[in-house]
PDB file of C-alpha atoms and ligand atoms in Angstrom:
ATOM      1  CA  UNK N   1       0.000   0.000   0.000  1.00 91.00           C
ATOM      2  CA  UNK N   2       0.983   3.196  -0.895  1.00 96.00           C
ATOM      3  CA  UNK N   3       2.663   5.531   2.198  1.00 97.00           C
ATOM      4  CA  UNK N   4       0.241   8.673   2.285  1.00 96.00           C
ATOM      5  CA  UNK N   5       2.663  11.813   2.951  1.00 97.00           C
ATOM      6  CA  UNK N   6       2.892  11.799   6.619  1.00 96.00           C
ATOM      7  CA  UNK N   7       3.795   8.386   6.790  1.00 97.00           C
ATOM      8  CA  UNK N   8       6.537   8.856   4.022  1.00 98.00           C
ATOM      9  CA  UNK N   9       7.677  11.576   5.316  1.00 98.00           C
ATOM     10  CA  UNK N  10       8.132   9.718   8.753  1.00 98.00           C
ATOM     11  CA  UNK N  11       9.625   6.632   6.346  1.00 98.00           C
ATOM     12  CA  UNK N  12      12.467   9.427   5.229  1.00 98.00           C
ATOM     13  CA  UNK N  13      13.178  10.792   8.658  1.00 98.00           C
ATOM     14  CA  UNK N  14      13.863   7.042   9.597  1.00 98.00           C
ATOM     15  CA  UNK N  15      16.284   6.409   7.105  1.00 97.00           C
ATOM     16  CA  UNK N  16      18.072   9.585   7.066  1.00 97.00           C
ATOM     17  CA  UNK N  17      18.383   9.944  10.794  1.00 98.00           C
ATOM     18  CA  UNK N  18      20.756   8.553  13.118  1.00 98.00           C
ATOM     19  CA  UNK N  19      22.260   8.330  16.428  1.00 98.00           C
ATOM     20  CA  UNK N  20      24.147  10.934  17.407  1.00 98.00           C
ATOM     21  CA  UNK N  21      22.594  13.502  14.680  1.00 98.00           C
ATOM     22  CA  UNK N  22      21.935  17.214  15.373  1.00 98.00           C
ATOM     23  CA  UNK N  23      18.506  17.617  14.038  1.00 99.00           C
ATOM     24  CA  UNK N  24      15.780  20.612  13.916  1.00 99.00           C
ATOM     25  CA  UNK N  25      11.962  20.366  13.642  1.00 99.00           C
ATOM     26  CA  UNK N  26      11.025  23.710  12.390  1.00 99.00           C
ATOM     27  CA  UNK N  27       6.688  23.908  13.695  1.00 98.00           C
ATOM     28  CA  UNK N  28       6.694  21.301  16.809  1.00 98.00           C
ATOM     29  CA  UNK N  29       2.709  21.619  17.456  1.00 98.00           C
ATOM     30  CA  UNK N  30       2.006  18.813  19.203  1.00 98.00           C
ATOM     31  CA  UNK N  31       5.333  17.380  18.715  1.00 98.00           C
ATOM     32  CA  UNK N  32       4.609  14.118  16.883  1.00 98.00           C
ATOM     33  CA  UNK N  33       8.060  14.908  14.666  1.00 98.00           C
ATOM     34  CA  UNK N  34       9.906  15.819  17.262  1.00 98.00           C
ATOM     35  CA  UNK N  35       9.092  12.671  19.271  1.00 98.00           C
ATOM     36  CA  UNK N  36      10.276  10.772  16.375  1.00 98.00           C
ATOM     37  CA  UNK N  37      13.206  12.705  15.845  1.00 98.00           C
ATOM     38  CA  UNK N  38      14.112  12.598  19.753  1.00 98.00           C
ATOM     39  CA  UNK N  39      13.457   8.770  19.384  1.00 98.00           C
ATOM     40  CA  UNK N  40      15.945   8.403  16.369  1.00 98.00           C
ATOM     41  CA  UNK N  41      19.279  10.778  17.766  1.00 98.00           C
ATOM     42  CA  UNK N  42      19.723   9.034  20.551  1.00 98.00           C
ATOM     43  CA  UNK N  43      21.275  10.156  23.987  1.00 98.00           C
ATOM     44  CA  UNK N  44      24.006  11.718  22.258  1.00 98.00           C
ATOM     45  CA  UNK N  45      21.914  13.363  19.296  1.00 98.00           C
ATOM     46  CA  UNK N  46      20.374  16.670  19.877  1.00 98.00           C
ATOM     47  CA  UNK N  47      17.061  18.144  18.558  1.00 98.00           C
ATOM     48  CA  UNK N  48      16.082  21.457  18.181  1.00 98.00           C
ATOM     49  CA  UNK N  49      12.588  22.880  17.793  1.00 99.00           C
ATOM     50  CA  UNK N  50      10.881  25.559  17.243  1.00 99.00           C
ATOM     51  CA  UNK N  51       7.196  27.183  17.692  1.00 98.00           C
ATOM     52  CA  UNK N  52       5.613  30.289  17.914  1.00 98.00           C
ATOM     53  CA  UNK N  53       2.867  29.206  20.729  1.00 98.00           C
ATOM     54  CA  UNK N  54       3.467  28.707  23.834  1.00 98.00           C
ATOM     55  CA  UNK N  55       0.727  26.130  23.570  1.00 98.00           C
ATOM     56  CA  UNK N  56       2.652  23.792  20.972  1.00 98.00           C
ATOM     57  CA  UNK N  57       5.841  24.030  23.219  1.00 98.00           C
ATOM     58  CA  UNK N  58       3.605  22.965  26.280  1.00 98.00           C
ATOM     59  CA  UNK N  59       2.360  19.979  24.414  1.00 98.00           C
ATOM     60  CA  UNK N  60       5.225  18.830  23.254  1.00 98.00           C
ATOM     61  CA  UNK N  61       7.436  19.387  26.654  1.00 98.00           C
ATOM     62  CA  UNK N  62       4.413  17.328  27.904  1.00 98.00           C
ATOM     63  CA  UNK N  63       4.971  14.652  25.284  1.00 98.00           C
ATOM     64  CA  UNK N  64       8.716  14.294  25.617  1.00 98.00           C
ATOM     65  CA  UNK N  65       8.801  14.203  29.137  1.00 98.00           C
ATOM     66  CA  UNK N  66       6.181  10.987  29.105  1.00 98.00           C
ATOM     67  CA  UNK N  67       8.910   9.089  26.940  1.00 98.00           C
ATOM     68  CA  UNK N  68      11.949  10.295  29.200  1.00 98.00           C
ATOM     69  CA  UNK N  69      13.155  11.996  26.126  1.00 98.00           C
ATOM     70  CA  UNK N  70      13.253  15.613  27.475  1.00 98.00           C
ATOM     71  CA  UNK N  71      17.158  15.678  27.940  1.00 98.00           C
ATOM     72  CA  UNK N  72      17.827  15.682  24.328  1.00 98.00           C
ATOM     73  CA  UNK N  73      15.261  18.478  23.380  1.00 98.00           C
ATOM     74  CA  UNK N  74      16.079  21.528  23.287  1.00 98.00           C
ATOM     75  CA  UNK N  75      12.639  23.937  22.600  1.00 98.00           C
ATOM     76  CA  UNK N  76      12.168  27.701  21.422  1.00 98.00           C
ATOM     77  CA  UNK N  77       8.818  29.556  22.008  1.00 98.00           C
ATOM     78  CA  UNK N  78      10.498  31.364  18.298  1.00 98.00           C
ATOM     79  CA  UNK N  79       9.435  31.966  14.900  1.00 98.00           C
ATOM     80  CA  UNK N  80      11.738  29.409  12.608  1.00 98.00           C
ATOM     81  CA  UNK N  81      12.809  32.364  10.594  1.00 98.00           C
ATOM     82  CA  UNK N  82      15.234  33.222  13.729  1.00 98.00           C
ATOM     83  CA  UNK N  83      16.594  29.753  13.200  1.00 98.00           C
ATOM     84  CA  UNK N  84      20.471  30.964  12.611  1.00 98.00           C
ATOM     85  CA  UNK N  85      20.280  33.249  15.732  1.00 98.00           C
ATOM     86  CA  UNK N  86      19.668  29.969  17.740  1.00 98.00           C
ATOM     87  CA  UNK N  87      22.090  27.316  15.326  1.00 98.00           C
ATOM     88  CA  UNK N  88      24.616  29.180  12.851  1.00 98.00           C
ATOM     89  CA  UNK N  89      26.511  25.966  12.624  1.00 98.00           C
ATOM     90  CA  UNK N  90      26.754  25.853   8.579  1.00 98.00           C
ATOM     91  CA  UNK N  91      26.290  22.210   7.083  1.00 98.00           C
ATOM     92  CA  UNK N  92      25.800  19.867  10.537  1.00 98.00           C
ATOM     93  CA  UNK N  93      22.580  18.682  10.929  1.00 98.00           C
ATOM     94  CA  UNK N  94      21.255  15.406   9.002  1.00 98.00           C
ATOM     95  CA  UNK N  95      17.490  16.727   8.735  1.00 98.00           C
ATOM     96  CA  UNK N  96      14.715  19.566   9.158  1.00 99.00           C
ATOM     97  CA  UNK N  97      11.181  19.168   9.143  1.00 98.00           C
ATOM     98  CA  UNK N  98       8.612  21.825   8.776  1.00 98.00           C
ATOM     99  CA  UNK N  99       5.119  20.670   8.898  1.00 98.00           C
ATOM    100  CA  UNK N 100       2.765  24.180   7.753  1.00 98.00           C
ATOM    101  CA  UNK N 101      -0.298  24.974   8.743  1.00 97.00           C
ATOM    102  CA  UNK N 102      -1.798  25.146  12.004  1.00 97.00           C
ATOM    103  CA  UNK N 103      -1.251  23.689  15.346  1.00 97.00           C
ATOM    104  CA  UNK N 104      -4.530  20.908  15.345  1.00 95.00           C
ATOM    105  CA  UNK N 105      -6.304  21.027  18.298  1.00 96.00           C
ATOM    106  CA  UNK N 106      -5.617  24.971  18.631  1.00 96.00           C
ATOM    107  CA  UNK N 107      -6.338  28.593  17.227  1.00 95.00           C
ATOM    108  CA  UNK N 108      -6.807  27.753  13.700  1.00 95.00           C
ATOM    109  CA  UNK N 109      -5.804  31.316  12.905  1.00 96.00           C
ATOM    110  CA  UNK N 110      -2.660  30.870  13.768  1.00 97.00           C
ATOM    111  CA  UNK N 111      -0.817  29.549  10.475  1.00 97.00           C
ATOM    112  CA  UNK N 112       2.383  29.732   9.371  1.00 98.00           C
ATOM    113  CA  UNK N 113       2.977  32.038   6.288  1.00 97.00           C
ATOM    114  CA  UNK N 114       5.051  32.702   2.915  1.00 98.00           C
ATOM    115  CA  UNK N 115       7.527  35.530   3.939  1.00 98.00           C
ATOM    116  CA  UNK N 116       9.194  33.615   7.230  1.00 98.00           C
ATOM    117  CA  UNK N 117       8.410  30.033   5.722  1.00 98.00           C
ATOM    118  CA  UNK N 118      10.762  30.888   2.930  1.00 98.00           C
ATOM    119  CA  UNK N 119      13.146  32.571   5.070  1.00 98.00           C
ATOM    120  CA  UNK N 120      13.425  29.880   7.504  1.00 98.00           C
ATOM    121  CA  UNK N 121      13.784  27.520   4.460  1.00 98.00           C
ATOM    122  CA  UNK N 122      16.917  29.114   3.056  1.00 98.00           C
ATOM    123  CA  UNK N 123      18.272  29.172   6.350  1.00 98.00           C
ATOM    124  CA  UNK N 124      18.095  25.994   7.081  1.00 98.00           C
ATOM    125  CA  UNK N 125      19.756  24.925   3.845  1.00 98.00           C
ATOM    126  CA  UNK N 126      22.843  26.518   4.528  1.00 98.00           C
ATOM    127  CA  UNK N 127      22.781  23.903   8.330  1.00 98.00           C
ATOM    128  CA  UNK N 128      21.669  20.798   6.726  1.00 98.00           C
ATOM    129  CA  UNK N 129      24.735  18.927   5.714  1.00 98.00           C
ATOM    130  CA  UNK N 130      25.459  17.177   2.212  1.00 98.00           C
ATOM    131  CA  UNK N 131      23.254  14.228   1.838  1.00 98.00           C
ATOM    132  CA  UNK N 132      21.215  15.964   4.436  1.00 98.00           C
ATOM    133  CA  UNK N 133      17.235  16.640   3.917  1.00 98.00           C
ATOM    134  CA  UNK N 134      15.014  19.097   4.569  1.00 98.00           C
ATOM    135  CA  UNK N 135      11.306  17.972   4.579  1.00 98.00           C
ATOM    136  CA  UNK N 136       8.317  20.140   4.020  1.00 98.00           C
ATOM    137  CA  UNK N 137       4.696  18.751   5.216  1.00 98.00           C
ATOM    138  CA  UNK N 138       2.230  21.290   3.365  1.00 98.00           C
ATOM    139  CA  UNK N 139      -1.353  21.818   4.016  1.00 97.00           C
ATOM    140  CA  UNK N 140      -3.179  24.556   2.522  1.00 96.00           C
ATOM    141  CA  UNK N 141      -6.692  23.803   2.943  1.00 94.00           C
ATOM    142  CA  UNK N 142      -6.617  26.521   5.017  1.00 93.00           C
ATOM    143  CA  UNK N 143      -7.350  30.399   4.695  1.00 94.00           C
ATOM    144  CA  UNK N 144      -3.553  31.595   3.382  1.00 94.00           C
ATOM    145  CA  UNK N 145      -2.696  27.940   2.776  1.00 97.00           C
ATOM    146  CA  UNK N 146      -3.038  28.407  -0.775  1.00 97.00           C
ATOM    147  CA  UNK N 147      -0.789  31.563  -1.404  1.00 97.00           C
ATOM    148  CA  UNK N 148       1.896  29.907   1.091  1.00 98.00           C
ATOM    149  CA  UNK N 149       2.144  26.484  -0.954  1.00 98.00           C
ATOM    150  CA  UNK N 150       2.881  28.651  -4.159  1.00 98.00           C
ATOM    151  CA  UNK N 151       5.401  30.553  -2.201  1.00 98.00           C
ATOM    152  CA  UNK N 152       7.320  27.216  -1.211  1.00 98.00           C
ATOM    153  CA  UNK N 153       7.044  25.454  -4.631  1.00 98.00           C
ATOM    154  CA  UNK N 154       8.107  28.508  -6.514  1.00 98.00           C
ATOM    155  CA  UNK N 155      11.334  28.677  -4.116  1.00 98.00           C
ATOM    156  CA  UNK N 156      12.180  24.843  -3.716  1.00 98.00           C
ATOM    157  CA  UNK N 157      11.379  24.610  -7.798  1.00 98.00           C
ATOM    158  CA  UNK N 158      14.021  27.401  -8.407  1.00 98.00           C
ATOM    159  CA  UNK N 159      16.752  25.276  -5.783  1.00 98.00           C
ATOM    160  CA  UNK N 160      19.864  25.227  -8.370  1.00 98.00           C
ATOM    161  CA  UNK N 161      19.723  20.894  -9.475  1.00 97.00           C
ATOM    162  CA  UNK N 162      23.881  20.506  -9.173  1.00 98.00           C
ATOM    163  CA  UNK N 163      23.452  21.469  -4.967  1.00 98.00           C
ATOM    164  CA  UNK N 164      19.910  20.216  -4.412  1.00 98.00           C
ATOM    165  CA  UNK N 165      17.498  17.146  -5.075  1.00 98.00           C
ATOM    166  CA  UNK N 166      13.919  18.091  -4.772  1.00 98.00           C
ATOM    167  CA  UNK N 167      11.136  15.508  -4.953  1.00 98.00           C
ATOM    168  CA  UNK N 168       7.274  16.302  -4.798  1.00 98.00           C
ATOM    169  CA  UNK N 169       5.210  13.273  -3.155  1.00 98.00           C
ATOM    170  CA  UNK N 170       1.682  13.691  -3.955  1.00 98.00           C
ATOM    171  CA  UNK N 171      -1.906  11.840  -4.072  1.00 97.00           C
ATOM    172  CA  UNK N 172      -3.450  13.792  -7.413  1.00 96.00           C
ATOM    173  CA  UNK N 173      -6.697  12.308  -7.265  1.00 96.00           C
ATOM    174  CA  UNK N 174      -7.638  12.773  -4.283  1.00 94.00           C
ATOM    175  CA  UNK N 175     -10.050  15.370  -2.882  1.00 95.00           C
ATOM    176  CA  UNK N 176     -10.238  18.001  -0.036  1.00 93.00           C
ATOM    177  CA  UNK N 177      -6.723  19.350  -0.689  1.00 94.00           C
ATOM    178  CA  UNK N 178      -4.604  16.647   0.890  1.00 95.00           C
ATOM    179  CA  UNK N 179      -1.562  17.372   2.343  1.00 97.00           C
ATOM    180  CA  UNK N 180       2.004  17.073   0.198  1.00 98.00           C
ATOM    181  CA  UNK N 181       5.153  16.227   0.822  1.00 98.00           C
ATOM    182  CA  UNK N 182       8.293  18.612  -0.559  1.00 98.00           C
ATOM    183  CA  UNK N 183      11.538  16.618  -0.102  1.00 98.00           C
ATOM    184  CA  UNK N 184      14.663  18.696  -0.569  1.00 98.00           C
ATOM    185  CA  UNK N 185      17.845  16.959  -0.392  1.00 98.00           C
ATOM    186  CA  UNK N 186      21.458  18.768   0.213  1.00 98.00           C
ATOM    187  CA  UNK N 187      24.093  16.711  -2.409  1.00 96.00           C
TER     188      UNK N 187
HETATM  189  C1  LIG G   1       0.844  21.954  11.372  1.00 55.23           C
HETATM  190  S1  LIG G   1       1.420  22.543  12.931  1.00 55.23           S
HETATM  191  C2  LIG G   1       2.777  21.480  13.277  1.00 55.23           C
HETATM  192  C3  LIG G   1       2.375  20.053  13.609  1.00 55.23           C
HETATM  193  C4  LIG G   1       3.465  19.241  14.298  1.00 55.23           C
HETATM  194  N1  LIG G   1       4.564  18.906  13.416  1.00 55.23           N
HETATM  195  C5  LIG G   1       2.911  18.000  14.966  1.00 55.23           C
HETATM  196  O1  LIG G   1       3.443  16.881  14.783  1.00 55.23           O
HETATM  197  O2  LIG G   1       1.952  18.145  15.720  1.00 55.23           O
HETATM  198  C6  LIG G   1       2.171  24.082  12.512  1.00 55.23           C
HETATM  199  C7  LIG G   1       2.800  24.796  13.677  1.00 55.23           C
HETATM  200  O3  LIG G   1       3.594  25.871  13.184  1.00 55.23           O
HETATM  201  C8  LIG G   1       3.617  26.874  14.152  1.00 55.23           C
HETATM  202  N2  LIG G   1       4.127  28.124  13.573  1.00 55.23           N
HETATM  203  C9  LIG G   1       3.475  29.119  12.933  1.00 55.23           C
HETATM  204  N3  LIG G   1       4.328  30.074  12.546  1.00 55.23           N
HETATM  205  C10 LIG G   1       5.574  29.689  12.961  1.00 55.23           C
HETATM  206  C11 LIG G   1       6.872  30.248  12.877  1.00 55.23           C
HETATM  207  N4  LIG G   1       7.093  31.406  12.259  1.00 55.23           N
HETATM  208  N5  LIG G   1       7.902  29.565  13.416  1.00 55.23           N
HETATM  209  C12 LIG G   1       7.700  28.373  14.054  1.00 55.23           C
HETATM  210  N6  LIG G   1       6.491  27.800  14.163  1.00 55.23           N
HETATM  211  C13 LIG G   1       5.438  28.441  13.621  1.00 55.23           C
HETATM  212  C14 LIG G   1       2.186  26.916  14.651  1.00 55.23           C
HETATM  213  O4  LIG G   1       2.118  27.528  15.915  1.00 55.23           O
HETATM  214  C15 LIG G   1       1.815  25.421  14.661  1.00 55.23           C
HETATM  215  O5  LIG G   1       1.984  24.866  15.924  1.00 55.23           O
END
């Protein structure tokens, strides 16, 4: 059976990610991803997340605290786009995930948008090391969604070929605007 995009996604960050790795999940929310990611670097990995609501970081402190996983977390109530304030270090972590949209379960209002999606994007490019990958979970059923998914594919579509692999993974028939996956990998 096919994956649908979450669960490749998740199939990705498995394969990609290993012990030790310096890792960054770019919208925690409820911190699904960064459970994952916690899961997969080990004691000695380190993962760093980031969200703008004080809710999501609750959550997900929550979360990673139930699994004992708390030490190797390190969480910032921040917008993404301040990503190289928090980790300059140029081509060292193995993978980022940004999953857009809004946090389920809370203020649907709150979304993420173009200007500091893209921003965050190009930053975390220049951390991701070679063979590295950046993953983008997009959902734009939403109010802005729309505008914000042409944003990202016009910028990851314009990603020079000879320094990046990008892959779309997408359900076309499908209805209700299901969420895609936007693969970009560092070579
Ligand atoms: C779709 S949710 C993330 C879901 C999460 N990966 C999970 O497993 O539950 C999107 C999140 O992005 C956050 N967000 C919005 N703007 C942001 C920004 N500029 N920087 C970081 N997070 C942001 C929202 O607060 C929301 O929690």
């Amino acid at each position: 059976m096919l994956h649908n995009s979450l669960e490749f996604t998740h199939e990705l960050i498995k394969k990609r990610v290993k012990t030790g790795d310096t890792v960054i999940d770019a919208t925690v929310g409820n911190g699904g991803d960064t459970l994952l990611l916690a899961q997969l670097v080990g004691a000695d990995g380190k993962v760093i997340g980031f969200d703008i609501q004080e809710e999501a970081i609750n959550r997900t402190t929550e979360k990673l605290k139930n699994h004992n996983l708390l030490d190797r977390v390190a969480l910032y109530q921040k917008g993404h786009e301040q990503l190289l304030s928090v980790y300059p270090e140029r081509d060292s972590v193995s993978a980022i995930v940004f999953n857009l949209g809004y946090l389920p379960k809370g203020d649907k209002r709150i979304i993420t948008s173009p200007d500091t999606t893209i921003k965050a994007i190009e930053d975390g490019l220049t951390v991701l090391k070679e063979n590295g990958i950046l993953l983008i979970m997009i959902y734009y059923g939403h109010e802005g969604g729309l505008l914000e998914k042409e944003a990202v594919l016009n910028y990851v579509t314009s990603l020079p070929q000879t320094n990046y692999q990008v892959l779309k993974y997408e359900f076309i028939n499908q209805k209700n605007n299901p969420p895609f996956l936007l693969a970009v990998e560092k070579r």
